[in-house]
Coordinates of C-alpha atoms in Angstrom, one line a residue:
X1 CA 60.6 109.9 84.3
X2 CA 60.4 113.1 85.4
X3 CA 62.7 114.7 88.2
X4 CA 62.1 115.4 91.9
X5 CA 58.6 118.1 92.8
X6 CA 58.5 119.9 96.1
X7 CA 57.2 117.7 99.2
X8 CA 54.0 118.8 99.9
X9 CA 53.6 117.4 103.1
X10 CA 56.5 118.9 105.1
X11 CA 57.4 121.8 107.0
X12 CA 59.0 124.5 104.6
X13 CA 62.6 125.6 105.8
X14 CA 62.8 129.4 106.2
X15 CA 65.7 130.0 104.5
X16 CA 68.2 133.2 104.4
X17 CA 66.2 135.9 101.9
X18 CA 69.5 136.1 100.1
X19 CA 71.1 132.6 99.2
X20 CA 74.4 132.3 98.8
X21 CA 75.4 131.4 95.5
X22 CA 75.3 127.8 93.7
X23 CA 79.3 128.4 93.1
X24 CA 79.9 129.4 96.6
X25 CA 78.1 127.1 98.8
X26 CA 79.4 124.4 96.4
X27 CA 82.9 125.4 97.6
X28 CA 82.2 126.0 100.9
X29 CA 80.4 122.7 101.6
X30 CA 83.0 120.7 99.2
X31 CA 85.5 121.5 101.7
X32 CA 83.4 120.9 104.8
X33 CA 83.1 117.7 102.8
X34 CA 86.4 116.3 102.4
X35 CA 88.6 118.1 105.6
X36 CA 87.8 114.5 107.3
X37 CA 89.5 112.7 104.9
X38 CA 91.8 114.4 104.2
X39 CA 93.4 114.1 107.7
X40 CA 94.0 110.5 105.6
X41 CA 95.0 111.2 102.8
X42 CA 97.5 114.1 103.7
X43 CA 99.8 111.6 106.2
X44 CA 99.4 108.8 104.1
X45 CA 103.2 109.0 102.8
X46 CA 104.4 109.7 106.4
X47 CA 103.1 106.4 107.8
X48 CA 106.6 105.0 108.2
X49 CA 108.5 107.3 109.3
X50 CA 105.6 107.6 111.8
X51 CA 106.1 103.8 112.8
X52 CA 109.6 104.1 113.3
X53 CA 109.4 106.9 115.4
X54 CA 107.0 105.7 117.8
X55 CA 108.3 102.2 117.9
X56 CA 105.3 100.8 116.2
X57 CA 104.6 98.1 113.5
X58 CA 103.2 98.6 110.3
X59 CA 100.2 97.3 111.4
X60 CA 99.5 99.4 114.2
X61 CA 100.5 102.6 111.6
X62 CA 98.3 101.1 109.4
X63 CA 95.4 101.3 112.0
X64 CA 95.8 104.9 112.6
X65 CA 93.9 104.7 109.0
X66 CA 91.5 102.5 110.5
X67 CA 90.2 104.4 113.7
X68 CA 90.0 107.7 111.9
X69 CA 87.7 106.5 109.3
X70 CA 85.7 104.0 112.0
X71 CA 85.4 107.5 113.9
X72 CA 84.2 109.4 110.4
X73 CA 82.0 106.7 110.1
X74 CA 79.7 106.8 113.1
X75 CA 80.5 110.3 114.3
X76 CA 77.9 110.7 111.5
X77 CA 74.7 108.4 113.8
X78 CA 75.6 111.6 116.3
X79 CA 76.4 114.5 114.2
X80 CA 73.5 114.2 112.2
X81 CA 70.6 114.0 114.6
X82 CA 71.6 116.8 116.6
X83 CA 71.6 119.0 113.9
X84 CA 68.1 118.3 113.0
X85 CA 67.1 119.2 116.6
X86 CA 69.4 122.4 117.1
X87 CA 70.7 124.0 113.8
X88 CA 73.3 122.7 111.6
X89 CA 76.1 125.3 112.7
X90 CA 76.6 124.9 116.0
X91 CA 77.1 121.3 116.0
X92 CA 78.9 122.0 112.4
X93 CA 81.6 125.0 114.5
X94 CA 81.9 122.6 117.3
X95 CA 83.2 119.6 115.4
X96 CA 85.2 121.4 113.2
X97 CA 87.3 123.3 116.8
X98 CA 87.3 119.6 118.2
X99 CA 89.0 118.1 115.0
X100 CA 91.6 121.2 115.1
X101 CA 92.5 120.4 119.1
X102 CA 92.9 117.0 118.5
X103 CA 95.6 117.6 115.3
X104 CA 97.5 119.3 118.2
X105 CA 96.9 116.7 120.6
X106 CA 97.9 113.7 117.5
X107 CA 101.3 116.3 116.7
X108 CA 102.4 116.0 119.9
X109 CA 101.4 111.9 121.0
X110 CA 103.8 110.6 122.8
X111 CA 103.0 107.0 121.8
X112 CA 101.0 104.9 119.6
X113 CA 98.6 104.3 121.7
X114 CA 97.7 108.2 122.5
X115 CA 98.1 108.5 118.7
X116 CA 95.2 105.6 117.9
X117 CA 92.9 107.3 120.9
X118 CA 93.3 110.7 119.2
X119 CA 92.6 109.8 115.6
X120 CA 89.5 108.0 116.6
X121 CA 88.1 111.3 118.0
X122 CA 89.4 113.1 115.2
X123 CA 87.4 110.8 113.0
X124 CA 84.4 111.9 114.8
X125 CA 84.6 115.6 115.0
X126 CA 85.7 115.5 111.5
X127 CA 82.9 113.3 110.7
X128 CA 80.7 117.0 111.2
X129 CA 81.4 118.3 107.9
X130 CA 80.9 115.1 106.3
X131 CA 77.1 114.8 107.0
X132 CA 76.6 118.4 107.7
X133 CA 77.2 119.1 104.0
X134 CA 74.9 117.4 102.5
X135 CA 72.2 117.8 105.0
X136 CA 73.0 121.5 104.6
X137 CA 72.6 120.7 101.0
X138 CA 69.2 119.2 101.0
X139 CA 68.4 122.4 103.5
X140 CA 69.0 124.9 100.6
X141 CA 67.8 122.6 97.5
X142 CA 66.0 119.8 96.4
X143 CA 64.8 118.0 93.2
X144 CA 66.8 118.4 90.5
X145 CA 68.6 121.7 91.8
X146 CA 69.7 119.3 94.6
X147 CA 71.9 117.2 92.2
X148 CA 73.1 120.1 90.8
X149 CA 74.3 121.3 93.7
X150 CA 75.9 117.8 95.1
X151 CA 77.3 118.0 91.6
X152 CA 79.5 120.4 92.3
X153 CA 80.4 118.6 95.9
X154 CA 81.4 115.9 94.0
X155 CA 83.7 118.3 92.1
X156 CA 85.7 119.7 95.0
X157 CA 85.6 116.8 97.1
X158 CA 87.2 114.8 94.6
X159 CA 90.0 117.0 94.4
X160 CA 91.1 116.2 97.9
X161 CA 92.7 112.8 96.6
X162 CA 94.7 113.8 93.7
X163 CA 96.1 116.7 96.0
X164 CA 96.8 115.4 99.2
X165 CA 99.0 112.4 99.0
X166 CA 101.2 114.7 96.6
X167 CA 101.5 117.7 98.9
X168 CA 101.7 115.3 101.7
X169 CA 104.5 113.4 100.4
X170 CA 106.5 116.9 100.1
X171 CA 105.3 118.2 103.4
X172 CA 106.5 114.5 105.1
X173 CA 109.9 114.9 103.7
X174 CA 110.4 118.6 105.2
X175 CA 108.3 118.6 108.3
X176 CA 107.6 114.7 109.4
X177 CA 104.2 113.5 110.6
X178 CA 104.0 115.5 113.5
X179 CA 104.4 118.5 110.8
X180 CA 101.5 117.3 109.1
X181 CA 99.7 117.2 111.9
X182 CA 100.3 120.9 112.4
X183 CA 98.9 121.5 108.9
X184 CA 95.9 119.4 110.0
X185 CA 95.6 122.0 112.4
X186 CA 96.0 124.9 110.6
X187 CA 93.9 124.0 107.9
X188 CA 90.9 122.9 110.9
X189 CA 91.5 126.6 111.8
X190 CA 90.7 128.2 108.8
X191 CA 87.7 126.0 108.0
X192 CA 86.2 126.9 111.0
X193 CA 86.9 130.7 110.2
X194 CA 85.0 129.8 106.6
X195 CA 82.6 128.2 108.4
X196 CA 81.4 130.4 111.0
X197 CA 81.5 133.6 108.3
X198 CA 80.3 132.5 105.0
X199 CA 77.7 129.2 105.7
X200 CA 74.6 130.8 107.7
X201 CA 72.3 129.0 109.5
X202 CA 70.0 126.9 106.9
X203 CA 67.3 125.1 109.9
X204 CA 65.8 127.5 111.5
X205 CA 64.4 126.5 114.7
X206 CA 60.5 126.4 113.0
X207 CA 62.0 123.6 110.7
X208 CA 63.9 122.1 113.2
X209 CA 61.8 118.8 115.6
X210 CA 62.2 117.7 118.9
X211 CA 62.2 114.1 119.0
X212 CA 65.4 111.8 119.7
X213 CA 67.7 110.7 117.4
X214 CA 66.3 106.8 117.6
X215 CA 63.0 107.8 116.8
X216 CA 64.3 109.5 113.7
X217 CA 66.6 106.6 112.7
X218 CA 63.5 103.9 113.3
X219 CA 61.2 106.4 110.8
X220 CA 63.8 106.3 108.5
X221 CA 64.6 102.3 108.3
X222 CA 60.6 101.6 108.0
X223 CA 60.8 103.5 104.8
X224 CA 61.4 100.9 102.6
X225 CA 62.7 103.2 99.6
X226 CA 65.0 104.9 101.5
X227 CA 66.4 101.2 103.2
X228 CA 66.9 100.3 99.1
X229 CA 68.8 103.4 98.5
X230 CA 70.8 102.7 102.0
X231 CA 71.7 99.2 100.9
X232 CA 72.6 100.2 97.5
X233 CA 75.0 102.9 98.9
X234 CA 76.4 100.6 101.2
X235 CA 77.5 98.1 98.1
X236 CA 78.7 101.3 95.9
X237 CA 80.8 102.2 99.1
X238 CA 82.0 98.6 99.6
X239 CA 83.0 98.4 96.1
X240 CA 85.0 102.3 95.7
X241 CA 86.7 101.1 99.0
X242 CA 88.0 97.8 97.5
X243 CA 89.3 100.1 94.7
X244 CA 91.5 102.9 97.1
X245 CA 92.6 100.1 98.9
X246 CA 93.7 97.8 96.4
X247 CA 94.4 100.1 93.2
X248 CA 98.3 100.4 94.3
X249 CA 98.9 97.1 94.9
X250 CA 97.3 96.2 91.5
X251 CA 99.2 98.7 89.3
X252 CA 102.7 98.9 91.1
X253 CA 102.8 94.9 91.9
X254 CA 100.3 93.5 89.5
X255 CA 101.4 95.5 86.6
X256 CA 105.0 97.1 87.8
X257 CA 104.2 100.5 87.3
X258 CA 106.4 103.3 88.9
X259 CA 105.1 105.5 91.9
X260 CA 104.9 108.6 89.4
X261 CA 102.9 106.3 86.7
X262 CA 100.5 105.2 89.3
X263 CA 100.1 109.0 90.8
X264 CA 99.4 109.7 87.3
X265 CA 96.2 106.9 86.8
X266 CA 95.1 107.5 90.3
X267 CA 94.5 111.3 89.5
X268 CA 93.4 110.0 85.8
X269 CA 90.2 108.2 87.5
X270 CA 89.7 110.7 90.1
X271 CA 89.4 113.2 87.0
X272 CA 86.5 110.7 85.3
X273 CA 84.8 111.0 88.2
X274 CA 84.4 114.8 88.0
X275 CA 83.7 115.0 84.5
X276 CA 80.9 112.4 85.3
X277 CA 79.5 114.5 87.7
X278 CA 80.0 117.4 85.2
X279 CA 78.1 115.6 82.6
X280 CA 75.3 114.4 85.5
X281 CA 75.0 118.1 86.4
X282 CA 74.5 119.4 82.8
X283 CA 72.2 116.6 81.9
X284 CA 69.7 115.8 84.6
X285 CA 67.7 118.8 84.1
X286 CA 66.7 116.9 80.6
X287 CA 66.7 113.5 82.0
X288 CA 65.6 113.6 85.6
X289 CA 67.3 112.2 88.8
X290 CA 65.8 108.4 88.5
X291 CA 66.8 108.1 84.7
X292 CA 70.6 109.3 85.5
X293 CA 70.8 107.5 89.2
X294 CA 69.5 104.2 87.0
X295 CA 71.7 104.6 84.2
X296 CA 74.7 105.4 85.8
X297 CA 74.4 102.8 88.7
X298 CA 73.5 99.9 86.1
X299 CA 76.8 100.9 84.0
X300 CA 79.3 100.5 86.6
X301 CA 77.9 96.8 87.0
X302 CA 78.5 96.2 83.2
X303 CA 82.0 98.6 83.0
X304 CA 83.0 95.9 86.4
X305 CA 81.8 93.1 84.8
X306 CA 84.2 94.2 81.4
X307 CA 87.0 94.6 83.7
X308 CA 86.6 91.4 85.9
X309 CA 86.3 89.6 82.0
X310 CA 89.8 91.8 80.9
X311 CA 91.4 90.2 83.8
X312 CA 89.9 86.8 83.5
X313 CA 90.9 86.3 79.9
X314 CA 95.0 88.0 80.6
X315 CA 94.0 90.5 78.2
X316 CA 96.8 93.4 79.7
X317 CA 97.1 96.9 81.7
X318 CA 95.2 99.0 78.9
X319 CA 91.7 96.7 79.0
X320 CA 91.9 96.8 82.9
X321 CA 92.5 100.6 82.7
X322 CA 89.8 101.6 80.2
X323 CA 86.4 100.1 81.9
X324 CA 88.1 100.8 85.5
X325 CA 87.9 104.7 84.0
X326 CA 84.4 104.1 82.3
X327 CA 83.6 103.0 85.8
X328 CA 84.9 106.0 87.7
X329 CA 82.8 108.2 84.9
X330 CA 79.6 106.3 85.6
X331 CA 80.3 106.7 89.3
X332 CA 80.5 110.2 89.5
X333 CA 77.0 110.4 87.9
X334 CA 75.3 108.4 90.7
X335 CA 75.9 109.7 93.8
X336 CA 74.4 112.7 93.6
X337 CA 71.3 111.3 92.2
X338 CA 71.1 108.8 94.8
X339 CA 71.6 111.1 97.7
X340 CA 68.8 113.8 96.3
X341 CA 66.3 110.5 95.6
X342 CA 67.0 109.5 99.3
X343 CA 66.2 112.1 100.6
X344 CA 63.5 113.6 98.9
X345 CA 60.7 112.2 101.3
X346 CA 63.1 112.9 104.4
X347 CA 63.5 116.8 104.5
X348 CA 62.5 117.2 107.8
X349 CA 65.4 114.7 108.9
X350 CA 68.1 115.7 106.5
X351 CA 70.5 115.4 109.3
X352 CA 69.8 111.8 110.4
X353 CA 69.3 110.7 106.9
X354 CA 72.8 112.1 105.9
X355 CA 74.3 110.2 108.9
X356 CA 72.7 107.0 108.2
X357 CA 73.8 107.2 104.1
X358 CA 77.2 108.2 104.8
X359 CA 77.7 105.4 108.0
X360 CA 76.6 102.9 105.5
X361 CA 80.0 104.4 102.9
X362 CA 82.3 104.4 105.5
X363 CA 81.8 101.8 108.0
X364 CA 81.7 99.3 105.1
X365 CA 85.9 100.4 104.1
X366 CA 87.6 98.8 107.3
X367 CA 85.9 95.5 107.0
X368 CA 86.4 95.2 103.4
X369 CA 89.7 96.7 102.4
X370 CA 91.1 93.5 105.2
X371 CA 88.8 90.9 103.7
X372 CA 89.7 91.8 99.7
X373 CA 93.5 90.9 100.9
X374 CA 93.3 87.8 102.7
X375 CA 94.7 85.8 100.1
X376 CA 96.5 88.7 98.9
X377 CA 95.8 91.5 96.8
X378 CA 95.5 91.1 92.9
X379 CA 94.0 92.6 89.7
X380 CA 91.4 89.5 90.1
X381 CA 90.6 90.0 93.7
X382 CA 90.1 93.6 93.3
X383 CA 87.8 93.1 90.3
X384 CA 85.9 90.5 91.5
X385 CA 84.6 92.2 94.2
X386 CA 84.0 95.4 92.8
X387 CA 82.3 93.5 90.1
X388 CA 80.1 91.9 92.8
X389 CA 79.6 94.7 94.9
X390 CA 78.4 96.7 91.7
X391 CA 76.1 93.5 90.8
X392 CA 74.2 93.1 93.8
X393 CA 73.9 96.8 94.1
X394 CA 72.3 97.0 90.3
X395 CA 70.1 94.2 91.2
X396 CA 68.6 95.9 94.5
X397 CA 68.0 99.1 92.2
X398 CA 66.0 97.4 89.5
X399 CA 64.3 94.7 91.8
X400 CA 64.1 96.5 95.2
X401 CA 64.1 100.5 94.9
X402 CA 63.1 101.4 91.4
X403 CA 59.4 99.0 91.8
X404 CA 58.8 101.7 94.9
X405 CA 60.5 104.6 93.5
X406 CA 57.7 104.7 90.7
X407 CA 55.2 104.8 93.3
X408 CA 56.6 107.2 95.0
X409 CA 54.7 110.9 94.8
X410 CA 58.2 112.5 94.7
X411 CA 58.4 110.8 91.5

């Protein structure tokens, strides 16, 4: 199959006469990706000192977590549409100041309950850079130069989780939560300064529509292609969330690992998944978007299926570890053929369809990660599910999208 052609049917974006470079914009909109969650993963070490402090349970700490990402999540349904009808910066410089008041305002909470309030609106101004980036993305690219580019997204943003929970261990032990906090802020402050100087405007207002964001979002779920890709996203986010939050109790109580040998295979994966982007980004302009998005997504069904079968049969820490890294790999090849094939009929809406792809990843985390651990959280628990969630995601690709997606003139 042959990759992504121009759409000829919609409105050309007038773009900049100089673009900023591949390199660059990567960078720029890597870290517009991930300064959402990394308000997570940065106070993750200080959640108990937090709960002591303000008199809280672990629960309640716990769901601090919870809000933010619920506000990341469907910030996104709000975020997105706007910037299809005025620009991507303004909403874009807007969310990022919000998220670096409300650090301040979370630094200084005087309770839980101000703290819970705060990170839920946090989660939704941060939720900007989230969508913003990709829809920025598919402003500047598209086709195979698209995947390229989400490529090296993938790259940066991936980063964020080997980084922060080690820095923010180190900063909870010198400055506490509210500290972090403070970084929080800082680090909002100079996004928005990277922001506002080196990302110009990518709608301009001759690209830009008119009509309301439920319009967009009804458009959008009649297309049946882009529902398939939506539903298959949702499973591959349902199944990466059972993996962050499960992976620590599987290796540290399921296999006794130390803290510091755990770090070590978290970052491990985190690695496979940029070199699998690195390898998606070097090789798709042989192979094409649909034969990489296909390949990769039907491997992480059979690299689940090995693990789930390497727990089932006892077989030991090494033949978990081994497909659950094959798995990453194949992982990071997908998403940024999945978001480019998406999208490809949806230019004109970049913004909505951004929200609605990356709603579908998040929402899905806080109703899983609870579910996974009812009965408690084990190697088998954690593989079953993200063998299933794989599955059924495989299944709608080769039943449900890829039928359409050969009939499809962006094909």
């Amino acid at each position: 199959m042959k990759g992504l052609q121009p759409e000829a049917s919609l409105v050309e974006p007038v773009l900049p006469k100089k673009r900023p470079g591949a390199l660059r914009m990567a960078v720029v909109l890597g870290l517009l990706e991930v300064f959402g969650p990394i308000s997570m993963d940065l106070y993750l070490p200080a959640l108990p000192r937090l709960a002591d402090d303000l008199r809280a349970g672990q629960s309640l700490a716990q769901a601090t977590m919870s809000v933010c990402m619920l506000g990341l999540a469907f910030g996104q349904l709000v975020v997105g549409p706007l910037s299809d009808r005025f620009g991507r910066r303004r909403p874009l410089l807007a969310g990022i100041a919000l998220f670096t008041v409300l650090s301040v305002v979370c630094a200084f909470s005087p309770s839980i309950e101000v703290l819970l309030a705060a990170r839920f609106l946090q989660g939704l101004c941060g939720s900007a850079g989230i969508v913003l980036s990709l829809a920025v993305a598919r402003d500047l690219a598209e086709g195979v130069e698209l995947v390229r580019l989400l490529a090296l997204l993938t790259t940066v943003g991936a980063l964020a989780p080997i980084v922060a929970p080690v820095i923010g261990g180190q900063l909870a032990a010198i400055i506490g939560w509210r500290g972090i906090f403070g970084v929080l802020a800082g680090i909002g402050a100079a996004l928005l300064l990277v922001a506002a100087t080196a990302l110009p405007e990518s709608l301009p207002p001759e690209a830009r529509h008119r009509r309301r964001g439920s319009g967009e979002f009804r458009v959008l779920l009649k297309d049946r292609l882009f529902l398939g890709f939506l539903l298959v996203s949702t499973c591959g986010g349902a199944a990466f969330f059972t993996y962050l939050a499960s992976i620590s109790f599987v290796l540290q109580d399921g296999f006794s690992l130390s803290p510091q040998l755990f770090s070590a295979c978290f970052a491990a994966n985190a690695v496979m998944s940029v070199l699998g982007a690195q390898v998606n980004r070097a090789a798709v302009r042989r192979a094409g978007p649909v034969r990489m998005y296909v390949l990769g997504t039907t491997f992480t069904a059979a690299a689940a299926l090995t693990m789930l079968g390497a727990v089932l049969f006892g077989a030991g820490l090494a033949a978990l570890l081994i497909p659950l890294a094959l798995l990453m790999f194949a992982g990071g090849t997908t998403q940024a053929n999945g978001n480019a094939l998406a999208l490809a009929n949806h230019g004109q809406r970049a913004g909505t369809a951004a929200a609605l792809l990356g709603t579908s990843s998040f929402a899905i985390g806080p109703i899983v990660a609870p579910l996974v651990s009812l009965g408690g959280t084990t190697p088998l628990s954690m593989s079953l599910t993200m063998t299933v969630a794989y599955g059924v995601a495989t299944v709608l690709l080769w039943l449900a999208v890829l039928p359409r997606l050969r009939r499809s003139p962006a094909v």
